[in-house]
Coordinates of C-alpha atoms and ligand atoms in Angstrom, one line a residue:
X1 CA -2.9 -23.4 -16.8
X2 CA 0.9 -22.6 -15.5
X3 CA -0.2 -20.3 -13.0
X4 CA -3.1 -18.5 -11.0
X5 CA -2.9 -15.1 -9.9
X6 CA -5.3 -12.8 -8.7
X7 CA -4.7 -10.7 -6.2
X8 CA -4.7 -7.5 -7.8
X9 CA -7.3 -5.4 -10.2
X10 CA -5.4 -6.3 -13.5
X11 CA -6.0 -9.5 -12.9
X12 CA -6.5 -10.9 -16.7
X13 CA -10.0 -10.6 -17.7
X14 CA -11.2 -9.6 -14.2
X15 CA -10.6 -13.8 -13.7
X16 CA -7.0 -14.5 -13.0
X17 CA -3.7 -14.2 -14.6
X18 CA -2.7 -17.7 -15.8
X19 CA 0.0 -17.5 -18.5
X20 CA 1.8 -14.3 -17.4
X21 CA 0.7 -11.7 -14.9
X22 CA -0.4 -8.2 -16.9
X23 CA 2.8 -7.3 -13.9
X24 CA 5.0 -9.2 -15.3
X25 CA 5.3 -11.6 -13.6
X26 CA 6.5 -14.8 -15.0
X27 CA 5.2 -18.5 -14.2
X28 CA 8.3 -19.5 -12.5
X29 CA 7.6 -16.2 -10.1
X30 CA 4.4 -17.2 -9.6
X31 CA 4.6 -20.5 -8.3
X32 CA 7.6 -19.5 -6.0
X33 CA 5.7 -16.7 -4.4
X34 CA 2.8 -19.5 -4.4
X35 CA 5.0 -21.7 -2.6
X36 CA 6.7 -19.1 -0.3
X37 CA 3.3 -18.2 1.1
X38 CA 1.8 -21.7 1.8
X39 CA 5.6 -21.9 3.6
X40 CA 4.4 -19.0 5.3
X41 CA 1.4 -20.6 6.1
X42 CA 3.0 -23.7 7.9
X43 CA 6.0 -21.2 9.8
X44 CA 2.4 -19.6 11.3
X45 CA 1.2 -23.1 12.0
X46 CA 4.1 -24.3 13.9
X47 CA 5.2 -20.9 15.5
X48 CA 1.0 -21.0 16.6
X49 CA 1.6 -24.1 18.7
X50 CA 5.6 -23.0 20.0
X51 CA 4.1 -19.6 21.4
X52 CA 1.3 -21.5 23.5
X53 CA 3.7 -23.5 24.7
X54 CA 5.7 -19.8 25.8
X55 CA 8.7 -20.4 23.3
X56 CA 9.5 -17.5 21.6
X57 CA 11.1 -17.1 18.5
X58 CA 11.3 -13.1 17.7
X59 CA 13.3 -14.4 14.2
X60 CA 9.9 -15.4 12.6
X61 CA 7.6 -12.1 13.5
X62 CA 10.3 -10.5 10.7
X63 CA 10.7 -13.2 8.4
X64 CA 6.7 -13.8 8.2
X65 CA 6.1 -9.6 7.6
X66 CA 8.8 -9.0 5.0
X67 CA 7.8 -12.6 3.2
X68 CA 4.5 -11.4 2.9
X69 CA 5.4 -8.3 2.0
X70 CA 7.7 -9.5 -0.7
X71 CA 4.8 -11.0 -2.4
X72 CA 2.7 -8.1 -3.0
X73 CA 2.0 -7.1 -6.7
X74 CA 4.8 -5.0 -8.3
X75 CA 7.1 -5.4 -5.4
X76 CA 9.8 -8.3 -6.3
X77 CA 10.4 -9.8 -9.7
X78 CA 13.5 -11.4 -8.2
X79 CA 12.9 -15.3 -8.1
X80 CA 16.6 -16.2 -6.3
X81 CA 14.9 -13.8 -3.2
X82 CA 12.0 -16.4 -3.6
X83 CA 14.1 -19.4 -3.3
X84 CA 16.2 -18.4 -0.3
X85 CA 12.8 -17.4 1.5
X86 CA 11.3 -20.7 1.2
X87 CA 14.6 -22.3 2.0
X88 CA 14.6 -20.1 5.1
X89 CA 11.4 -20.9 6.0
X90 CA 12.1 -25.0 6.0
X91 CA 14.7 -24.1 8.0
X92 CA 12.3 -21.9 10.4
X93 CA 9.9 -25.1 10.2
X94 CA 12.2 -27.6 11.8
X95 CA 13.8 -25.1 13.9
X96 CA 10.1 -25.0 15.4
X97 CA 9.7 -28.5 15.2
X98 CA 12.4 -29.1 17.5
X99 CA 11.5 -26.9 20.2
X100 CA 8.4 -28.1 20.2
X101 CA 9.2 -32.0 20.5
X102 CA 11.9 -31.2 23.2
X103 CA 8.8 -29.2 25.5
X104 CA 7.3 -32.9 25.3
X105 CA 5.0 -32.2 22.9
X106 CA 3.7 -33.7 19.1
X107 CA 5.6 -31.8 16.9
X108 CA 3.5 -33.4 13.7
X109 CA 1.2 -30.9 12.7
X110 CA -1.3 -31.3 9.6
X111 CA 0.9 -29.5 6.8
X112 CA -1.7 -30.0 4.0
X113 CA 1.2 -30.5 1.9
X114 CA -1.7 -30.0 -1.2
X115 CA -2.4 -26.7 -0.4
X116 CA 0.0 -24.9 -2.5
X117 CA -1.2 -22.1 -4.8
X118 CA -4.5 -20.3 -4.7
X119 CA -6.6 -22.9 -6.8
X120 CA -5.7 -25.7 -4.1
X121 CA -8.4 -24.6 -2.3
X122 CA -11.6 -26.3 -4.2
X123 CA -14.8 -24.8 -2.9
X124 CA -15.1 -20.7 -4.4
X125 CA -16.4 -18.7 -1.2
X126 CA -13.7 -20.7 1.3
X127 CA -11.1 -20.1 -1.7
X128 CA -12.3 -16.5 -1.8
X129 CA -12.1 -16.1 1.7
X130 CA -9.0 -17.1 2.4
X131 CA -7.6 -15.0 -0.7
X132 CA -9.1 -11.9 0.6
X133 CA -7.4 -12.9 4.5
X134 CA -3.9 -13.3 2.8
X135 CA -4.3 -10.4 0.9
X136 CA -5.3 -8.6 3.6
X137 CA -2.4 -9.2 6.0
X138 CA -0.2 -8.4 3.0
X139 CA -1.1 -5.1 3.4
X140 CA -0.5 -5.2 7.1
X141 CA 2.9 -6.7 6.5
X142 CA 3.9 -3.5 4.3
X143 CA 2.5 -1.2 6.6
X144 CA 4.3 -3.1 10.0
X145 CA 7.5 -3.2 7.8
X146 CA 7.6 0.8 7.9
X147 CA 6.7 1.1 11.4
X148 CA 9.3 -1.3 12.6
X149 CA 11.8 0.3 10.3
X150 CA 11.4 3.2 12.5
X151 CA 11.5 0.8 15.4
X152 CA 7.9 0.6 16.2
X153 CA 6.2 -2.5 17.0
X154 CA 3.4 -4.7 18.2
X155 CA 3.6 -8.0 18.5
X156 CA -0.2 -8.7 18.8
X157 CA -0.3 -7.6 14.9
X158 CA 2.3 -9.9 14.0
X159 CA 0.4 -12.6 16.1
X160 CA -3.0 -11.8 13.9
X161 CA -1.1 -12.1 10.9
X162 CA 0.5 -15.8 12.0
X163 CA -3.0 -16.8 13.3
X164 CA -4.5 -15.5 9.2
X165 CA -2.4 -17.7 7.7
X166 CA -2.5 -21.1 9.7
X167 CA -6.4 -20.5 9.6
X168 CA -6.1 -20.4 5.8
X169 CA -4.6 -24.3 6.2
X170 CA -7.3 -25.0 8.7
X171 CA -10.4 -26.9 7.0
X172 CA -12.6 -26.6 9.7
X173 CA -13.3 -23.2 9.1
X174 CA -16.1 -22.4 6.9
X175 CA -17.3 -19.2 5.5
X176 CA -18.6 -17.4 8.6
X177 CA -15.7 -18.3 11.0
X178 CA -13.4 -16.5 7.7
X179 CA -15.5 -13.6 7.4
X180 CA -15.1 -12.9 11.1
X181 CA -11.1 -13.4 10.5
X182 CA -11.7 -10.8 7.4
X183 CA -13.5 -7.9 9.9
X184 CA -10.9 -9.0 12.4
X185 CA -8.1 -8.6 10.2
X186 CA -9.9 -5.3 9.4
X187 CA -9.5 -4.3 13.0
X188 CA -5.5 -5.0 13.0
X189 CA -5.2 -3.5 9.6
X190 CA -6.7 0.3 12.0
X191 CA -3.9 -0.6 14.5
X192 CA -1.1 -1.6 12.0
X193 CA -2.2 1.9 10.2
X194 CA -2.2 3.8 13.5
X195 CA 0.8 2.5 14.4
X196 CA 2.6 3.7 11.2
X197 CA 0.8 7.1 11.8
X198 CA 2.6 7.3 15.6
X199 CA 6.1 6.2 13.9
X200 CA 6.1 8.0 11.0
X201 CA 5.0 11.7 13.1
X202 CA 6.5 10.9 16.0
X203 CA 9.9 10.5 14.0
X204 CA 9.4 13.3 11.3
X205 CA 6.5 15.5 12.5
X206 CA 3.1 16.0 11.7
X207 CA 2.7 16.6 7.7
X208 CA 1.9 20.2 7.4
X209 CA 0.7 22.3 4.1
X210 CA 3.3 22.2 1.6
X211 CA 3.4 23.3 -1.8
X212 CA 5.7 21.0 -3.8
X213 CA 8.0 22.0 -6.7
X214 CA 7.0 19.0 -9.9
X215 CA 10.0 21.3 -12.2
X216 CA 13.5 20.0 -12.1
X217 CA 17.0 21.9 -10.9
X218 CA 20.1 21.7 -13.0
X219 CA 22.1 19.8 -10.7
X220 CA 22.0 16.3 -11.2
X221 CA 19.3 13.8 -9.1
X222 CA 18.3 10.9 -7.0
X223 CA 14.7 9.8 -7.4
X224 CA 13.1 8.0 -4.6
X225 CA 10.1 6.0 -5.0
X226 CA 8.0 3.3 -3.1
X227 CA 6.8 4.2 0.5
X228 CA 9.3 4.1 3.0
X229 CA 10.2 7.4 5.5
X230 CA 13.7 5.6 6.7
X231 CA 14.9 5.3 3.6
X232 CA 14.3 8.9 2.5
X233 CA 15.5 10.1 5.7
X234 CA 18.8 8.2 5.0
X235 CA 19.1 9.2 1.7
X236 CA 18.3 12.4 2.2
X237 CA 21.4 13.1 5.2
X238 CA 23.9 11.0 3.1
X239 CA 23.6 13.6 -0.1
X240 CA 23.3 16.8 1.8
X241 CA 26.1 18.8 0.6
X242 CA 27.4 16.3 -2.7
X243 CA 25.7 18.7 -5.3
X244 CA 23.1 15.6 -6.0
X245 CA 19.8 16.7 -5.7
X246 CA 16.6 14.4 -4.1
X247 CA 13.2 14.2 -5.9
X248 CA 10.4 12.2 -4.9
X249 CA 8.4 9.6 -7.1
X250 CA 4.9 8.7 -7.0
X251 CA 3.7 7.6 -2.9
X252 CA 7.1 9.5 -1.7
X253 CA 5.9 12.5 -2.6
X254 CA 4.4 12.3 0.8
X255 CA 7.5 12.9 2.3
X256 CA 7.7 16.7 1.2
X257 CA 5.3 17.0 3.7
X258 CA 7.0 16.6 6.8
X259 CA 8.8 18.9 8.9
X260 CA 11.8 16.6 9.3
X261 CA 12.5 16.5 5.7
X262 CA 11.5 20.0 4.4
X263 CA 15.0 21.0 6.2
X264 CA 17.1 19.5 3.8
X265 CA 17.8 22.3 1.0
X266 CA 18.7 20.1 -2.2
X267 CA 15.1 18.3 -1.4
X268 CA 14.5 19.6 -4.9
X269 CA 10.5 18.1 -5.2
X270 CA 8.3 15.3 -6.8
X271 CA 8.9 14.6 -10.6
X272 CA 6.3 12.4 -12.5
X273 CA 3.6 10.8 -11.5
X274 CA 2.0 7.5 -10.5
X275 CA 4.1 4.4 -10.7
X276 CA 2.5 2.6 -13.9
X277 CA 4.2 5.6 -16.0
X278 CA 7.5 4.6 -14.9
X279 CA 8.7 3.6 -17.9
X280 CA 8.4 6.6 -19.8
X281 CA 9.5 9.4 -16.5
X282 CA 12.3 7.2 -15.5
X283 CA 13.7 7.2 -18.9
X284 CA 13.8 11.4 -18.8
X285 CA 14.9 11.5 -14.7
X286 CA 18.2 10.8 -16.7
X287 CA 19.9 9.9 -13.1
X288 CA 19.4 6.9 -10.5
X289 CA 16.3 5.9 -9.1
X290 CA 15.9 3.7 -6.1
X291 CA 13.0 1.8 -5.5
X292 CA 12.0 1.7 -1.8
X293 CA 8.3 -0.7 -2.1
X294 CA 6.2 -1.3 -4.9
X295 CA 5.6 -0.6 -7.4
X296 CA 7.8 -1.7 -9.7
X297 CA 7.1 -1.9 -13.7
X298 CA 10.1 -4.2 -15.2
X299 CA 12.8 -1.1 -16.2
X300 CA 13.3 -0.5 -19.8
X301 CA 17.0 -1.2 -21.0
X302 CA 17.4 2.8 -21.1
X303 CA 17.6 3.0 -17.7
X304 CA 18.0 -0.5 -16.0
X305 CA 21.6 0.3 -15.4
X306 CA 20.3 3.5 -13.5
X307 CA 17.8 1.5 -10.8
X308 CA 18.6 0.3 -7.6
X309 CA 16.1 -1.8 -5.3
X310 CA 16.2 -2.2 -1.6
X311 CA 14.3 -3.4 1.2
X312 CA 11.8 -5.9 0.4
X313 CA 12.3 -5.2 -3.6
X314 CA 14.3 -7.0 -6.3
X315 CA 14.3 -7.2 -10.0
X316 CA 16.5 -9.5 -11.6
X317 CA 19.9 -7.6 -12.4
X318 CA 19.0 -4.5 -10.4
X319 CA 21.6 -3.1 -8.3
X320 CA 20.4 -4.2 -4.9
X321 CA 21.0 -2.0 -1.8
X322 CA 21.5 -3.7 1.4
X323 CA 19.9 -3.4 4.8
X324 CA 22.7 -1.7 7.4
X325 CA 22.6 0.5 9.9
X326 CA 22.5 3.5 8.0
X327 CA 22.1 1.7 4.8
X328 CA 25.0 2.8 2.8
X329 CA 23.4 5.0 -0.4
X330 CA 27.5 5.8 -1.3
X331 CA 27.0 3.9 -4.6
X332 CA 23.6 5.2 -6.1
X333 CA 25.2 8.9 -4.9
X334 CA 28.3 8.2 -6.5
X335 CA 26.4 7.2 -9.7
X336 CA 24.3 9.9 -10.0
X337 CA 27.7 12.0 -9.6
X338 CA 27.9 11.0 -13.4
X339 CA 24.2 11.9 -14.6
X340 CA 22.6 14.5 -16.2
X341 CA 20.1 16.7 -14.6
X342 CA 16.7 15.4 -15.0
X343 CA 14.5 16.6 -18.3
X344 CA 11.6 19.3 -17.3
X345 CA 8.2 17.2 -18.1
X346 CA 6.1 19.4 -16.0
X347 CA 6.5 23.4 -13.9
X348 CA 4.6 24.6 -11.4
X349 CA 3.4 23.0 -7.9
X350 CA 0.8 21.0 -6.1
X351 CA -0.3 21.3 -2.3
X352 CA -0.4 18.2 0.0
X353 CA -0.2 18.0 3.5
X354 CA -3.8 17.8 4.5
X355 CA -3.3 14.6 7.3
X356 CA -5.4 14.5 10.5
X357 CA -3.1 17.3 12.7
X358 CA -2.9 20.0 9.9
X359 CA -7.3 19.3 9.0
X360 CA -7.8 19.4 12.5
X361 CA -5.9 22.2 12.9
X362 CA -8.2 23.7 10.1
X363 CA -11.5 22.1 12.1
X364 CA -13.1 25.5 12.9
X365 CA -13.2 26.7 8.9
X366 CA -13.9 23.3 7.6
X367 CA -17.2 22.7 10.1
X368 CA -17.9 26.4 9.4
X369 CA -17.8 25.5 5.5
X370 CA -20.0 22.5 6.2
X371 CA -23.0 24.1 8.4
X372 CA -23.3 27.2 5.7
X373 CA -23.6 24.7 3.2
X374 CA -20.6 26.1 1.3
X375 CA -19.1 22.5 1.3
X376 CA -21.8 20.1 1.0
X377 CA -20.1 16.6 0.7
X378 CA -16.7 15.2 1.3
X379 CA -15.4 12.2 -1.5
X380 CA -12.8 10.0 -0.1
X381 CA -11.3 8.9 -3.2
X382 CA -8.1 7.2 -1.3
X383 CA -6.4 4.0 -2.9
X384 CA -4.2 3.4 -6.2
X385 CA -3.9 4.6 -9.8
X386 CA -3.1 2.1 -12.6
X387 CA -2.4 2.3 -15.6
X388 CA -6.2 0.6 -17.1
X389 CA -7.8 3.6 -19.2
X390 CA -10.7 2.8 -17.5
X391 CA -9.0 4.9 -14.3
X392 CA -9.8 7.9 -16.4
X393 CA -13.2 7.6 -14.8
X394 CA -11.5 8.8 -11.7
X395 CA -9.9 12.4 -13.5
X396 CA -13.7 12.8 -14.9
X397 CA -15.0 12.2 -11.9
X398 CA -12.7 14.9 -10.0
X399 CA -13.6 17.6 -13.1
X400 CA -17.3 16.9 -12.7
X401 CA -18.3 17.1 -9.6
X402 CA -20.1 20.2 -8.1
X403 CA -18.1 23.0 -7.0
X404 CA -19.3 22.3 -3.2
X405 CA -17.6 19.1 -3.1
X406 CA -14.3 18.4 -1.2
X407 CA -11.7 15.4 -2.5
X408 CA -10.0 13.4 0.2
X409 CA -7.4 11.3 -0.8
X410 CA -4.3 9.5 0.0
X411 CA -2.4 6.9 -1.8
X412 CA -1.5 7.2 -5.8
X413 CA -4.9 7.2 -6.5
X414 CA -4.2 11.1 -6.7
X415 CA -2.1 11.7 -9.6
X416 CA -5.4 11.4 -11.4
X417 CA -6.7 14.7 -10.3
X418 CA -4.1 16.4 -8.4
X419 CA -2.7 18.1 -11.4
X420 CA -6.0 19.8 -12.0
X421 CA -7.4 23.3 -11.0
X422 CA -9.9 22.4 -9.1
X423 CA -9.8 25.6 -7.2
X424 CA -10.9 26.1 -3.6
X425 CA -13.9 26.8 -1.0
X426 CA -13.2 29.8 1.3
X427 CA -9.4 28.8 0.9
X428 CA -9.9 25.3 1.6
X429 CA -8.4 23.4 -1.7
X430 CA -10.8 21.2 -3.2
X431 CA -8.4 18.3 -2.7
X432 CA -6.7 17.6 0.2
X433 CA -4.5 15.0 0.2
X434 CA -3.4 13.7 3.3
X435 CA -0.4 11.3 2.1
X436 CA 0.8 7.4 1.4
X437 CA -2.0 4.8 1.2
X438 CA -1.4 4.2 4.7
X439 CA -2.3 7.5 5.0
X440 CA -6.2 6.5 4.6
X441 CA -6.1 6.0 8.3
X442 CA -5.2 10.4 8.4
X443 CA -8.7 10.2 6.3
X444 CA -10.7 8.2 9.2
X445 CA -8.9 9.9 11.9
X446 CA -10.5 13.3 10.4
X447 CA -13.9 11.1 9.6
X448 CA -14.0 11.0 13.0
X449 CA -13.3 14.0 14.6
X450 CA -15.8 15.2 12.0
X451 CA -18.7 13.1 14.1
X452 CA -17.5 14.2 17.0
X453 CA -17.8 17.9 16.4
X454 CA -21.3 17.6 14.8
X455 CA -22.4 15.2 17.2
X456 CA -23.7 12.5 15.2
X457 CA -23.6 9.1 16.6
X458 CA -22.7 6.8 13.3
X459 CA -20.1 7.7 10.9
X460 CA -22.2 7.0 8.2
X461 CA -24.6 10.2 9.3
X462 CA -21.9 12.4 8.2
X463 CA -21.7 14.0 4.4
X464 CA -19.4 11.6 3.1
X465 CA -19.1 9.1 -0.1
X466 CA -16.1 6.8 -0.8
X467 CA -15.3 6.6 -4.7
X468 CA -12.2 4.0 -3.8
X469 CA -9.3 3.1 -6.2
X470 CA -7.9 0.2 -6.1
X471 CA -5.3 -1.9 -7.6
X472 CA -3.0 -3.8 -5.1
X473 CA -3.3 -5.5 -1.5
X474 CA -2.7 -2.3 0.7
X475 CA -6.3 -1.3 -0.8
X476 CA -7.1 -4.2 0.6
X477 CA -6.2 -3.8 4.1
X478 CA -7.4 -0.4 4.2
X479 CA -10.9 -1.4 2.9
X480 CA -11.2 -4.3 5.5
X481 CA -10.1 -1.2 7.9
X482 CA -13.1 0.8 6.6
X483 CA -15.4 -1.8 7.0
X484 CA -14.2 -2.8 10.6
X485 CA -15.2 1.5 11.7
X486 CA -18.8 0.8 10.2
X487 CA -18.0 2.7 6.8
X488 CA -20.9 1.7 4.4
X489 CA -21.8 2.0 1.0
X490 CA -17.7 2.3 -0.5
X491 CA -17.7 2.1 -4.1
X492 CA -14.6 0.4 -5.7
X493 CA -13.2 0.6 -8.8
X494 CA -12.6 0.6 -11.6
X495 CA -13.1 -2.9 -11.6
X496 CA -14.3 -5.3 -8.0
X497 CA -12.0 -7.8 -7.1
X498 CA -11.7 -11.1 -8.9
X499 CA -10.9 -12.7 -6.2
X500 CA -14.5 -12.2 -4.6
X501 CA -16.7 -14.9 -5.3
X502 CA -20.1 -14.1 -6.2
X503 CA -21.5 -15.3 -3.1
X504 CA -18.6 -13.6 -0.7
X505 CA -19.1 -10.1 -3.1
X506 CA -22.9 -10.5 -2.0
X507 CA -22.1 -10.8 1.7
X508 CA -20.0 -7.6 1.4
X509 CA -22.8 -5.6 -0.8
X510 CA -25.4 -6.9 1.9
X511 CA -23.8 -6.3 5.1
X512 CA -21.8 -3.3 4.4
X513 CA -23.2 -1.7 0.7
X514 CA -20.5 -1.8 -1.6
X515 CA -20.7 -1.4 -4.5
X516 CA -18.8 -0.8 -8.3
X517 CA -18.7 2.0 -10.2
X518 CA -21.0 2.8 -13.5
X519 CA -20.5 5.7 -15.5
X520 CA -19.2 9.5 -14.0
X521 CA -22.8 10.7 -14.2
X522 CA -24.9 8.5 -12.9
X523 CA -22.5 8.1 -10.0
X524 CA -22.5 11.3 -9.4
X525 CA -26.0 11.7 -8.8
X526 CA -25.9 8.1 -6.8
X527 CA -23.5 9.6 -4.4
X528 CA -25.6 12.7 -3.7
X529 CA -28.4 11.0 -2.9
X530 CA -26.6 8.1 -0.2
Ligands
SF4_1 FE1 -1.9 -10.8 -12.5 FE2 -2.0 -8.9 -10.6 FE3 -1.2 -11.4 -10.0 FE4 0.3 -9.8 -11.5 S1 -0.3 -9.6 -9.3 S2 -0.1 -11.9 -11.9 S3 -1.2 -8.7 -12.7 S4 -3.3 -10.8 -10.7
SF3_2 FE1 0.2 3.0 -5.1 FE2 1.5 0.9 -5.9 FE3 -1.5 1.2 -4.4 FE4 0.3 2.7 -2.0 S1 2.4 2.7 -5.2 S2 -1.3 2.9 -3.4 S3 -0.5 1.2 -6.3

């Protein structure tokens, strides 16, 4: 075996990617991102012990949250990036070192220079633990990364992430102490959402409903893709008036929905769909696209020379744009000077908008809807598309269930029903979606306000199922979020996790109900009966 990989749901077989990941990502990838996170893992260790001694080293909070985030599935093919990490992080190491041998103190901490790589860890429930911890603050790390891009912070969520990782070195722990860490990473996976939620509508407004164009314009475009408001924001004020046009990909099309954006006239829509189609839409965009976050799928030869990366992403001979203040889009604008106007795939539009403000907003006709009986159940069916045909499950699923159900959703999980006519109830569409994957936290926030108003004491009382999709580590975070608010009987799919052991998937289905997914049918009829 040349590598081990399983943090995501195409992990080979449902067992582990050990050749080549189904992502493409390569051996030599995988065993630097292996090594950059047990570096991670020793930084934590050492920066643990500095901060009770009151040395602060601000430097590392960053480094540890783009690291992580770096290592998420789809988000960096670029193995040089890998290398100057881990080199940074020896450097961080005996920076730390230092400081803490010159406060008088032993600065020879137990490394566990063996515990590289996933399979270093022996026994399967401590192994799966400690996979489902780091996976976890992954998806923190993504979610911090936006809200300090828009210069929000919290320190004690960088200090939960730290203390995850050096308890992943720690042998003492055994499986309960790490399912406590997994519901407590759960409760700093709400804040790190929450946080994002104040930054991103504090900066741009509350997301409001918005129909959004999915046609094309004649004047050539820009395609935006990955997750990140700052970038589309810059983007966005350094084409206004260059005759380049702005279109949103995948998880950005969550940015039509604010009122900061929706100013900007040559914000021309959305075009294409989910990110695992990439390959095929990016071809007919015809212009530049830059890659903000995962996901990326590794770029055809047609239009390789048209992608850019920035941020936290990389792919080996991608046009990399740097971090500045503004960033400087000049180049990708210039280039797209040259293009073509994108090729028409689809016409028409699709309504979004639907996070916690504009529902609430709508509070008086939804709880109306519900107590008539007009709306009889709510399906949070937040999370990720992929491109496994078994996800078809998830368009069926939309198309079959009764008329007096309501989708909520957030995420890319969406582009699997989205495009449907699902009509409405009494003018309320039959899927709201509320935004990014980070936007799940729009979908609690509404959960909640929900008990309030009917005055139920347990968020499980109220008519709600969870049919989740998932695919990468941000589902991850947000299920651990779920489970920390009390949320039972989620359903995830379209496969569970490999990385859950049989014992640690038993916990989880005996403490909080999950469960998989069957066939559409039979599903069905389980959810109406929870
Ligand atoms: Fe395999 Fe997913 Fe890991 Fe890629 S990220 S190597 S597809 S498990
Ligand atoms: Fe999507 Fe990658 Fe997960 Fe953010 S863009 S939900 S998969």
């Amino acid at each position: 075996m040349s590598m081990f990989c399983y943090q995501c749901q195409e992990a080979a077989g449902c067992k582990g990617c050990t050749v080549r990941g189904v992502c493409g990502k390569t051996e030599d990838l995988a065993r630097k991102q292996d090594l950059l996170i047990y570096t991670l893992k020793v930084v934590s260790l050492y920066n643990l012990k500095a901060t009770s001694l009151n040395i602060v080293n601000k430097e590392i909070d960053k480094f540890v949250m783009d690291s992580l985030f770096a290592t998420i599935t789809n988000a960096n093919f670029d193995e040089d990036i890998f290398s100057t990490r881990i080199s940074k992080g020896l450097e961080l190491k005996e920076e730390l070192k230092k400081q803490i041998s010159a406060a008088g103190e032993n600065a020879d901490l137990d490394e566990k220079p063996n515990a590289v790589g996933v399979l270093s860890t022996e026994n399967e429930d401590i192994r799966s633990l400690r996979e489902l911890l780091t996976y976890g603050i992954k998806g923190m790390a993504a979610y911090m990364k936006h809200a300090t891009n828009l210069n929000y912070d919290d320190e004690n969520i960088h200090a939960f992430m730290q203390k995850a990782l050096a308890a992943t070195l720690d042998d003492t722990l055994g499986a309960d102490e790490l399912v406590a860490l997994a519901l407590e990473c759960g409760k700093y996976g709400v804040d790190a959402m929450a946080l994002l939620d104040k930054a991103n509508t504090s900066t741009y407004g509350n997301p409001e409903i918005t129909k959004v164009n999915i046609g094309v314009r004649n004047n050539p475009g820009i395609l935006i893709s990955g997750h990140d408001l700052k970038d589309i924001e810059e983007l966005l004020k350094q084409t206004e008036g260059t005759g380049v046009d702005v279109y949103t990909h995948s998880e950005m099309l969550a940015a039509n929905y604010y009122p900061a954006f929706k100013k900007y006239s040559h914000f021309a829509g959305n075009y294409g769909n989910a990110w695992w189609k990439q390959n095929e839409e990016f071809e007919s965009f015809n212009g530049p696209i830059l890659m903000t976050t995962n996901c990326i799928v590794p770029p055809k030869a047609s239009y390789v020379d048209r992608m850019y990366t920035t941020g936290i992403t990389g792919y080996p001979g991608v046009k990399h744009i740097e971090d500045g203040e503004p960033k400087d889009f000049s180049a990708i604008i210039e280039h797209a000077k040259k293009c073509q106007s994108p090729t028409e795939i689809e016409k028409g539009e699709i309504i979004g908008g639907f996070a916690h403000n504009q529902v609430i907003a709508l509070a008086d006709k939804v709880v109306e809807a519900v107590k008539t009986g007009a709306i009889k159940k709510f399906y949070v069916m937040a999370g990720c598309d992929g491109r496994a045909k078994s996800r078809n499950y998830y368009t069926e699923f939309a198309e079959k269930l009764p008329k007096d159900a309501v989708i909520l959703t957030a995420g890319c999980a969406k582009y699997k029903y989205n495009k449907l006519n699902l009509g409405d109830i009494g003018g309320i569409p039959r899927v709201l979606d509320a935004g990014q994957c980070n936007d799940s936290y729009s979908l609690v926030v509404i959960a909640l306000k929900l008990k309030e108003v009917f005055g139920l004491s347990d968020i499980n009382e109220l008519p709600i199922a969870y049919n989740i999709a998932w695919y990468e580590q941000k589902a991850v975070i947000v299920l651990l979020a779920l489970l920390h608010l009390g949320v039972k009987n989620i359903h995830l799919g379209p496969t569970l996790p490999a990385f859950l052991s049989p014992n640690v998937a038993k916990v989880l289905v005996d403490n909080f109900g999950i469960g998989g997914i069957t066939n559409v049918d039979d599903d069905i009829k389980m959810f109406e009966n929870l």
